[in-house]
Tab-separated table of C-alpha atoms and ligand atoms in Angstrom:
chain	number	residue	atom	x	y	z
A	1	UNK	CA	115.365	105.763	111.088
A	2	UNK	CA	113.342	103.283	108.684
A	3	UNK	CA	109.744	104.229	108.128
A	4	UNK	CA	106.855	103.129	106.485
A	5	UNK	CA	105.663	105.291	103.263
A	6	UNK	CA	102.921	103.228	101.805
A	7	UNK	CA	100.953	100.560	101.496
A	8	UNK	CA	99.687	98.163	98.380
A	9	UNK	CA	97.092	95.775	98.276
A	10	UNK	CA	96.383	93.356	96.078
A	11	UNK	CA	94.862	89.550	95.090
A	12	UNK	CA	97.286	87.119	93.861
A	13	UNK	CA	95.630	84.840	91.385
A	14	UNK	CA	97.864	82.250	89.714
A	15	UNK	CA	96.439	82.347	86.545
A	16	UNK	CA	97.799	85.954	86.504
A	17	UNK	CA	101.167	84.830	86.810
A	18	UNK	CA	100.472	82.456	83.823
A	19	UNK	CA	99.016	85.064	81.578
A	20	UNK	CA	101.912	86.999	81.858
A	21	UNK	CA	104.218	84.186	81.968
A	22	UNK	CA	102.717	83.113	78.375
A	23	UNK	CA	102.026	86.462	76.568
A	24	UNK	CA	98.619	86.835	77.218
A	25	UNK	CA	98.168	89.841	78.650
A	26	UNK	CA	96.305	91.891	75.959
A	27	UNK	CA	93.606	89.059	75.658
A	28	UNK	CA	90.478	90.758	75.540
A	29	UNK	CA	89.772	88.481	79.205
A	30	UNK	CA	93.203	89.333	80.539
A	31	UNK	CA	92.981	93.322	79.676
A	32	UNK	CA	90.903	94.789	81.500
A	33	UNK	CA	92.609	92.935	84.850
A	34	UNK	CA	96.387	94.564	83.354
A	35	UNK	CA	94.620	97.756	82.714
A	36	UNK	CA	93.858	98.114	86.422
A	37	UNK	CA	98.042	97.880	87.318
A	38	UNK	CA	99.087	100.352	85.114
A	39	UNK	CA	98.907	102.920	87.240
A	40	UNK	CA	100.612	101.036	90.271
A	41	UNK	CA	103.705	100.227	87.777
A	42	UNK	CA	104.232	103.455	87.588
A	43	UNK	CA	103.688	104.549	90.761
A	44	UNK	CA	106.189	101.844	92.176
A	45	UNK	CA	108.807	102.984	89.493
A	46	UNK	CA	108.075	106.982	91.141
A	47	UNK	CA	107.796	105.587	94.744
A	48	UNK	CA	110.987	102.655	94.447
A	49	UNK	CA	111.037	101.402	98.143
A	50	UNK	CA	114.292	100.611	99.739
A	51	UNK	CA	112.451	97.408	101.108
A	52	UNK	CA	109.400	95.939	100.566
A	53	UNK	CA	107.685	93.695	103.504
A	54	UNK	CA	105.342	91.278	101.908
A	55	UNK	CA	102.606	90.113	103.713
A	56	UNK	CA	101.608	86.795	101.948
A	57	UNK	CA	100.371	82.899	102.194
A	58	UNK	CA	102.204	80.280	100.784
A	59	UNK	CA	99.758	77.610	99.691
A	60	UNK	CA	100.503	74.200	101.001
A	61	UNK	CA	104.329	74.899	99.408
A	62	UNK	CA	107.247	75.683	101.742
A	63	UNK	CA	104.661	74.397	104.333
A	64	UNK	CA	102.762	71.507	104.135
A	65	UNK	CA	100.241	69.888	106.693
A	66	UNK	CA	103.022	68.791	108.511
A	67	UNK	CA	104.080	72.021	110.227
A	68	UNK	CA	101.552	75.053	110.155
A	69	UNK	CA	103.159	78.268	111.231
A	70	UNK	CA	100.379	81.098	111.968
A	71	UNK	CA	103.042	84.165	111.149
A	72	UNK	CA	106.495	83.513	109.711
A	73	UNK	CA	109.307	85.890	108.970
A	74	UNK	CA	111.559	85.407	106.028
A	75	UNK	CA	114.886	86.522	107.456
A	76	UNK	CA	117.381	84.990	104.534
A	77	UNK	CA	119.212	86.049	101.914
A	78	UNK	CA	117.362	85.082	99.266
A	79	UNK	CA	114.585	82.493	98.241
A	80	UNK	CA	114.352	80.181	95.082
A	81	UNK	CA	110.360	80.824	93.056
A	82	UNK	CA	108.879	77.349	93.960
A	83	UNK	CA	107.596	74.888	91.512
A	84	UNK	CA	103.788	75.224	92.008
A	85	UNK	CA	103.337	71.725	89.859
A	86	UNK	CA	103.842	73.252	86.580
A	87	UNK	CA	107.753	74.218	86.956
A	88	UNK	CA	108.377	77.390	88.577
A	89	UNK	CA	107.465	80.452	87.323
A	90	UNK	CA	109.937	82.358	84.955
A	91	UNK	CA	110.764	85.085	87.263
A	92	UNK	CA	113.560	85.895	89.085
A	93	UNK	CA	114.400	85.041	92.687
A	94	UNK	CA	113.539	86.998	95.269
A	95	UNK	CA	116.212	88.712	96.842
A	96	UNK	CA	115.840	89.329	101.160
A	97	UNK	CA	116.773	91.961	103.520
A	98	UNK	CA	118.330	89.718	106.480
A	99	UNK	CA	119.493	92.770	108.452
A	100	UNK	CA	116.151	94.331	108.917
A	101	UNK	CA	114.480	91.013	108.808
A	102	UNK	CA	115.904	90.063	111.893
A	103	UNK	CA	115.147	93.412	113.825
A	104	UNK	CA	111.818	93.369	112.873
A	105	UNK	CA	111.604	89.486	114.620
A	106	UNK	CA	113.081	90.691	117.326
A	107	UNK	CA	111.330	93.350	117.905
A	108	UNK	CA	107.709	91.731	117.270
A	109	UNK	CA	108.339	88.948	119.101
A	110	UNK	CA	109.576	90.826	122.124
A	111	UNK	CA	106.021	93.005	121.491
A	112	UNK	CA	104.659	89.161	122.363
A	113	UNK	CA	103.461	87.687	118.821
A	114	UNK	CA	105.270	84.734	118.426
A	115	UNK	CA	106.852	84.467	114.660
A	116	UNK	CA	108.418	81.571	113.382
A	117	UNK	CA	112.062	82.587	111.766
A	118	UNK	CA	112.366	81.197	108.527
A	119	UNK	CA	115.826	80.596	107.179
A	120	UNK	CA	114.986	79.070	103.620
A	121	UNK	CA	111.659	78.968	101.750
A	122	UNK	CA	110.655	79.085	98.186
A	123	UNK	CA	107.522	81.611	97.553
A	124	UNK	CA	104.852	80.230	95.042
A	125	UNK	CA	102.154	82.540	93.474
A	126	UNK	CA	100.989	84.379	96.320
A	127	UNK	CA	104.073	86.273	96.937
A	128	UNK	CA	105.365	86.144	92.980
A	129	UNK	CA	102.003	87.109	91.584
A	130	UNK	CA	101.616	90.298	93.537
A	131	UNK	CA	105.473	90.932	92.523
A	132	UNK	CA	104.638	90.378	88.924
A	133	UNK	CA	101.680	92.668	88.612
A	134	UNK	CA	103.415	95.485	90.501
A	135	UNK	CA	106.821	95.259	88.468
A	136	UNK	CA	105.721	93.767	85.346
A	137	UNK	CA	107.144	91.590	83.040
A	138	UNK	CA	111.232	90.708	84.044
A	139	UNK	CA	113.980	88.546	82.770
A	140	UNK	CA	114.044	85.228	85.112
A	141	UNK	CA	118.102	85.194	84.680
A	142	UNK	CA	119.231	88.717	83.915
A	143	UNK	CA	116.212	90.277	85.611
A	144	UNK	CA	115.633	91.450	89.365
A	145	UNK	CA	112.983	93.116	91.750
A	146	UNK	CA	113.402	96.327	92.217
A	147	UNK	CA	114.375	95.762	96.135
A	148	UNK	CA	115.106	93.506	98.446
A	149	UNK	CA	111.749	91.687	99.905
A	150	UNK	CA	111.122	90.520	103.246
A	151	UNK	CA	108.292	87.308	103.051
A	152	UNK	CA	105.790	87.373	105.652
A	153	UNK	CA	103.673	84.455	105.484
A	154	UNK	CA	100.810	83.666	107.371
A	155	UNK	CA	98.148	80.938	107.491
A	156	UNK	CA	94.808	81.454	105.955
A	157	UNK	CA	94.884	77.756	104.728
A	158	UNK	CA	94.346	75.557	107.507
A	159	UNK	CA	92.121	75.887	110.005
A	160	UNK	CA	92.077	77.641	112.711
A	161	UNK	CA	93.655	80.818	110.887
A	162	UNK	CA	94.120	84.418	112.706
A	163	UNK	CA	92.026	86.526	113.799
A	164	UNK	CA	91.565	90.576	111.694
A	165	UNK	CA	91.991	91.478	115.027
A	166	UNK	CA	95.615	89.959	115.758
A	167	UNK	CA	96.295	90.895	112.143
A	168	UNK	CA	95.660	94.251	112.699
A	169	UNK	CA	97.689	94.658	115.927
A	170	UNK	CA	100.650	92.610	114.568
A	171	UNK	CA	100.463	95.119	111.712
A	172	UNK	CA	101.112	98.118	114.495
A	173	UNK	CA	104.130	95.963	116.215
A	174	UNK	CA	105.684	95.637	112.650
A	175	UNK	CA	105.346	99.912	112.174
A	176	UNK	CA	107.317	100.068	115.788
A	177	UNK	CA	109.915	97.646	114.542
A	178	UNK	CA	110.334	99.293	111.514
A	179	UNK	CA	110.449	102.818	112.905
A	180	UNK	CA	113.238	101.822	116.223
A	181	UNK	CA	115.402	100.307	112.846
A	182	UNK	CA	118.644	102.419	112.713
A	183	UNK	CA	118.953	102.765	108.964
A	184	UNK	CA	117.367	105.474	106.670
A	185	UNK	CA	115.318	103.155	104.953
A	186	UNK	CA	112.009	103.614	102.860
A	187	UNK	CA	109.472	100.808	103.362
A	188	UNK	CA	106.194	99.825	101.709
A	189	UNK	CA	104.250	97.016	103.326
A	190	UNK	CA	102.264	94.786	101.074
A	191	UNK	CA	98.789	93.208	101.731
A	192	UNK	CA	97.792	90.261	99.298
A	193	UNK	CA	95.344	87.828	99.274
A	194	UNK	CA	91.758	87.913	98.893
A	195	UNK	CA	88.828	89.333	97.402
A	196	UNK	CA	85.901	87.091	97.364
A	197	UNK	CA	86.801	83.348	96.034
A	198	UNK	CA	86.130	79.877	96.989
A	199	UNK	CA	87.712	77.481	95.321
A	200	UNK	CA	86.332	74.276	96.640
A	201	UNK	CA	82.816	72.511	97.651
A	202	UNK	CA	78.982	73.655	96.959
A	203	UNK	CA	79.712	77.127	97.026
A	204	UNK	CA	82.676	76.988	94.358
A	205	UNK	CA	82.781	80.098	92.505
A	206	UNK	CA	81.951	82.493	95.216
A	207	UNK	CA	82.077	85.944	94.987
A	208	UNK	CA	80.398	88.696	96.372
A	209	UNK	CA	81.075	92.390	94.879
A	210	UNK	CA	79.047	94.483	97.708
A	211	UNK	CA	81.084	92.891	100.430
A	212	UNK	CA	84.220	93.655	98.733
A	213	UNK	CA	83.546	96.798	98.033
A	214	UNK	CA	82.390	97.121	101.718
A	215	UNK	CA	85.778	95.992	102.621
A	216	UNK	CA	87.607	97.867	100.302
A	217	UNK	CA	85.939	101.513	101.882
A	218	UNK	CA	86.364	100.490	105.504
A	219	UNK	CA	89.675	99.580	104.978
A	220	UNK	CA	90.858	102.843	104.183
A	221	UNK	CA	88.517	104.404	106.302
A	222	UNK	CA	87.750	102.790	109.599
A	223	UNK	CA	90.819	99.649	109.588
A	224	UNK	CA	90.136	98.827	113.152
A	225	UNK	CA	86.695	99.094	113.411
A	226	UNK	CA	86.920	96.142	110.300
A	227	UNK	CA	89.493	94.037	112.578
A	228	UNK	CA	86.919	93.229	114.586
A	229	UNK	CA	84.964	91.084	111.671
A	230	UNK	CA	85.127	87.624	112.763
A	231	UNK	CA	86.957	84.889	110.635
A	232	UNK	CA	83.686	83.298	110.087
A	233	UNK	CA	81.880	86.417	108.138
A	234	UNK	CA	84.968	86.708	105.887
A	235	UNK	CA	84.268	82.461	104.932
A	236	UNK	CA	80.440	82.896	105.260
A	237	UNK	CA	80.682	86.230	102.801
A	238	UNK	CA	83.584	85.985	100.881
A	239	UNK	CA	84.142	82.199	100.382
A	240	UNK	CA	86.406	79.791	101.917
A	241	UNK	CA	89.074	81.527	100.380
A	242	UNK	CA	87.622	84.863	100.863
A	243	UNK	CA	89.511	84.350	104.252
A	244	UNK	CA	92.775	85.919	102.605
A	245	UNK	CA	91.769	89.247	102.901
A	246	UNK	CA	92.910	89.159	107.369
A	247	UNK	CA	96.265	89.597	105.650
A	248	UNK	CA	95.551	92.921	104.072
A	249	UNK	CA	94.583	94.214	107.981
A	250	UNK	CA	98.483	93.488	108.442
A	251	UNK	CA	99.859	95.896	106.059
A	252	UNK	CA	96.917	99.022	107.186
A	253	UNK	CA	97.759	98.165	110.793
A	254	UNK	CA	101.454	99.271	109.901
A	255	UNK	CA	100.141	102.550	108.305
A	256	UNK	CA	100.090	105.261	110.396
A	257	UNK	CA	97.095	106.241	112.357
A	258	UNK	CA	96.538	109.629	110.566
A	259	UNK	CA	93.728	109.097	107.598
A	260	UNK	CA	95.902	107.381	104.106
A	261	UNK	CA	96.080	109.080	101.195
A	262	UNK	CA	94.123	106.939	98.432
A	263	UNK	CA	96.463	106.673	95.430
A	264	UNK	CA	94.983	104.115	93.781
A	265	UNK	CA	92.026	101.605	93.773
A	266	UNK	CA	90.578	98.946	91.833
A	267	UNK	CA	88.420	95.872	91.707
A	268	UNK	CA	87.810	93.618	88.670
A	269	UNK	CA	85.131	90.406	88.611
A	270	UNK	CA	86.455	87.410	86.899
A	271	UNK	CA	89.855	86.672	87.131
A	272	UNK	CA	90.140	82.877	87.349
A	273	UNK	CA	88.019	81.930	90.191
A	274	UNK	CA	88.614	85.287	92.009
A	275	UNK	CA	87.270	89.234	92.353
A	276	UNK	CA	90.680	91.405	91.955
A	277	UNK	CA	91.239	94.220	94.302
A	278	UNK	CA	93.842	96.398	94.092
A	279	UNK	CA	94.678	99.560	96.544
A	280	UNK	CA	97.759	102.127	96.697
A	281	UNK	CA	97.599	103.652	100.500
A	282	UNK	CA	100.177	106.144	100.941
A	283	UNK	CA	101.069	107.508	104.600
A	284	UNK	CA	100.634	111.281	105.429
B	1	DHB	C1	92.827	80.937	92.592
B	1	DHB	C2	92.913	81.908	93.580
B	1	DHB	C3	93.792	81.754	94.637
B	1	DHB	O1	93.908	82.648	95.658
B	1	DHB	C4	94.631	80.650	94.700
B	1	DHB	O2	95.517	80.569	95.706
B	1	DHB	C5	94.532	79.653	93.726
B	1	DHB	C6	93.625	79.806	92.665
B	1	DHB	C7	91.879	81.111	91.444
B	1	DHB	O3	91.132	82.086	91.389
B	1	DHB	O4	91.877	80.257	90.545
B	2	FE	FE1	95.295	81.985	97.227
């Protein structure tokens, strides 16, 4: 049977994708941010998943205002790095798991959340960025991922967006699909998104360290408990685009209900507009 072994968390920046992208990772402003995924390289390269599912919102790329899916389920064979308005990135493509793609979407959506299947989509920074800082540096051509990745992307863009709650529970229906999956397979499920940012308006340049930090300890500690924060504290204390973080209650949700083991955690103010969090859950 396939089970889950860990969780990651982690914010997804663009302008991390560029540093990297353009050599600029040992800038003294880019450093300190690097310094805080060296221990998650590793740990990856220690802890190489046979899948990874990837929690993750596209921003206005594969989707645009004309159709707004609240959860969708990559269940191809591949997907092409989209061009974000700048070319795509230089990484290489991301490489799907169909077979347990598909099981999972059955299984969720007979456990009454309603996913929309996705056949083709090209992932822009907020499922390559997460990729990049986790893996490091790889050839766009003669490169890969270390596994096969299954996108899950879900709408924190336009309004209305899920619930923590529904999050949360979704993340339990995706740790029952992946357990009734007949293959010995190792999964990690990846949270991204978030911390405190806002982007946009009076408020631009939002962040606010005590509530991710808040966030950060009840995560690990009381996950459902933190489902229950509604949408509007996340936007009200975290910024408009604070509102990421419900997709990091996906990924705990799928962790088992016994108490994580905390591999790894870190949180950096500035990165571009954004406060960096990064967590390693692993399950006992
Ligand atoms: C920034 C952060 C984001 O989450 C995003 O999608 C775009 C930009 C930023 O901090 O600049
Ligand atoms: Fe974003």
């Amino acid at each position: 049977m396939a089970r889950i072994t860990a969780s990651v968390y982690t914010s997804h920046v663009p302008a991390i994708g560029a540093a990297m992208d353009l050599g600029k990772t040992a800038e003294p402003y880019w450093q300190p941010v690097f310094a805080g995924y060296e221990f998650g390289r590793q740990w990856l390269k220690d802890n190489k998943p046979d899948a990874i599912f990837l929690v993750f919102n596209d921003h206005a790329t594969a989707f645009s205002l004309e159709m707004i899916p609240t959860f969708a389920i990559g269940t191809a064979a591949e997907y092409a790095v989209a061009d974000e308005g700048w070319g795509p990135r230089p990484v290489p493509k991301v490489i799907g798991h169909p077979e347990l793609a598909s099981h999972i979407a059955q299984s969720v959506i007979q456990d009454d959340f309603d996913l929309t299947i996705v056949n083709k989509m090209d992932v822009d920074h907020g499922l390559t960025v997460p990729l990049s800082l986790m893996c490091g540096e790889q050839d766009p051509v003669k490169g890969a991922w270390p596994c096969p990745v299954i996108p899950f992307a879900v709408n924190v863009v336009q309004y209305p967006v899920p619930s923590g709650r529904r999050c949360f529970n979704l993340g339990r229906a995706i740790r029952k699909a992946v357990e009734s999956f007949d293959q010995d397979l190792n999964v990690q499920i990846w949270g991204t998104g978030g911390m405190s940012h806002q982007l946009q308006g009076a408020r631009a340049g939002l962040i606010n360290k005590a509530w991710d930090n808040r966030f950060l300890d009840r995560l690990i500690s009381e996950p459902e408990a933190l489902a229950q924060v509604p949408h509007i504290e996340y936007v009200r204390e975290a910024g408009s685009e604070g509102i990421e973080l419900v997709m990091w209650l996906i990924a705990r949700g799928a962790m088992s209900d016994a108490p994580p083991t905390v591999k790894h955690r870190f949180y950096h103010v500035p990165a571009s507009n954004t406060a960096v969090g990064h967590l390693i859950l692993e399950n006992n």
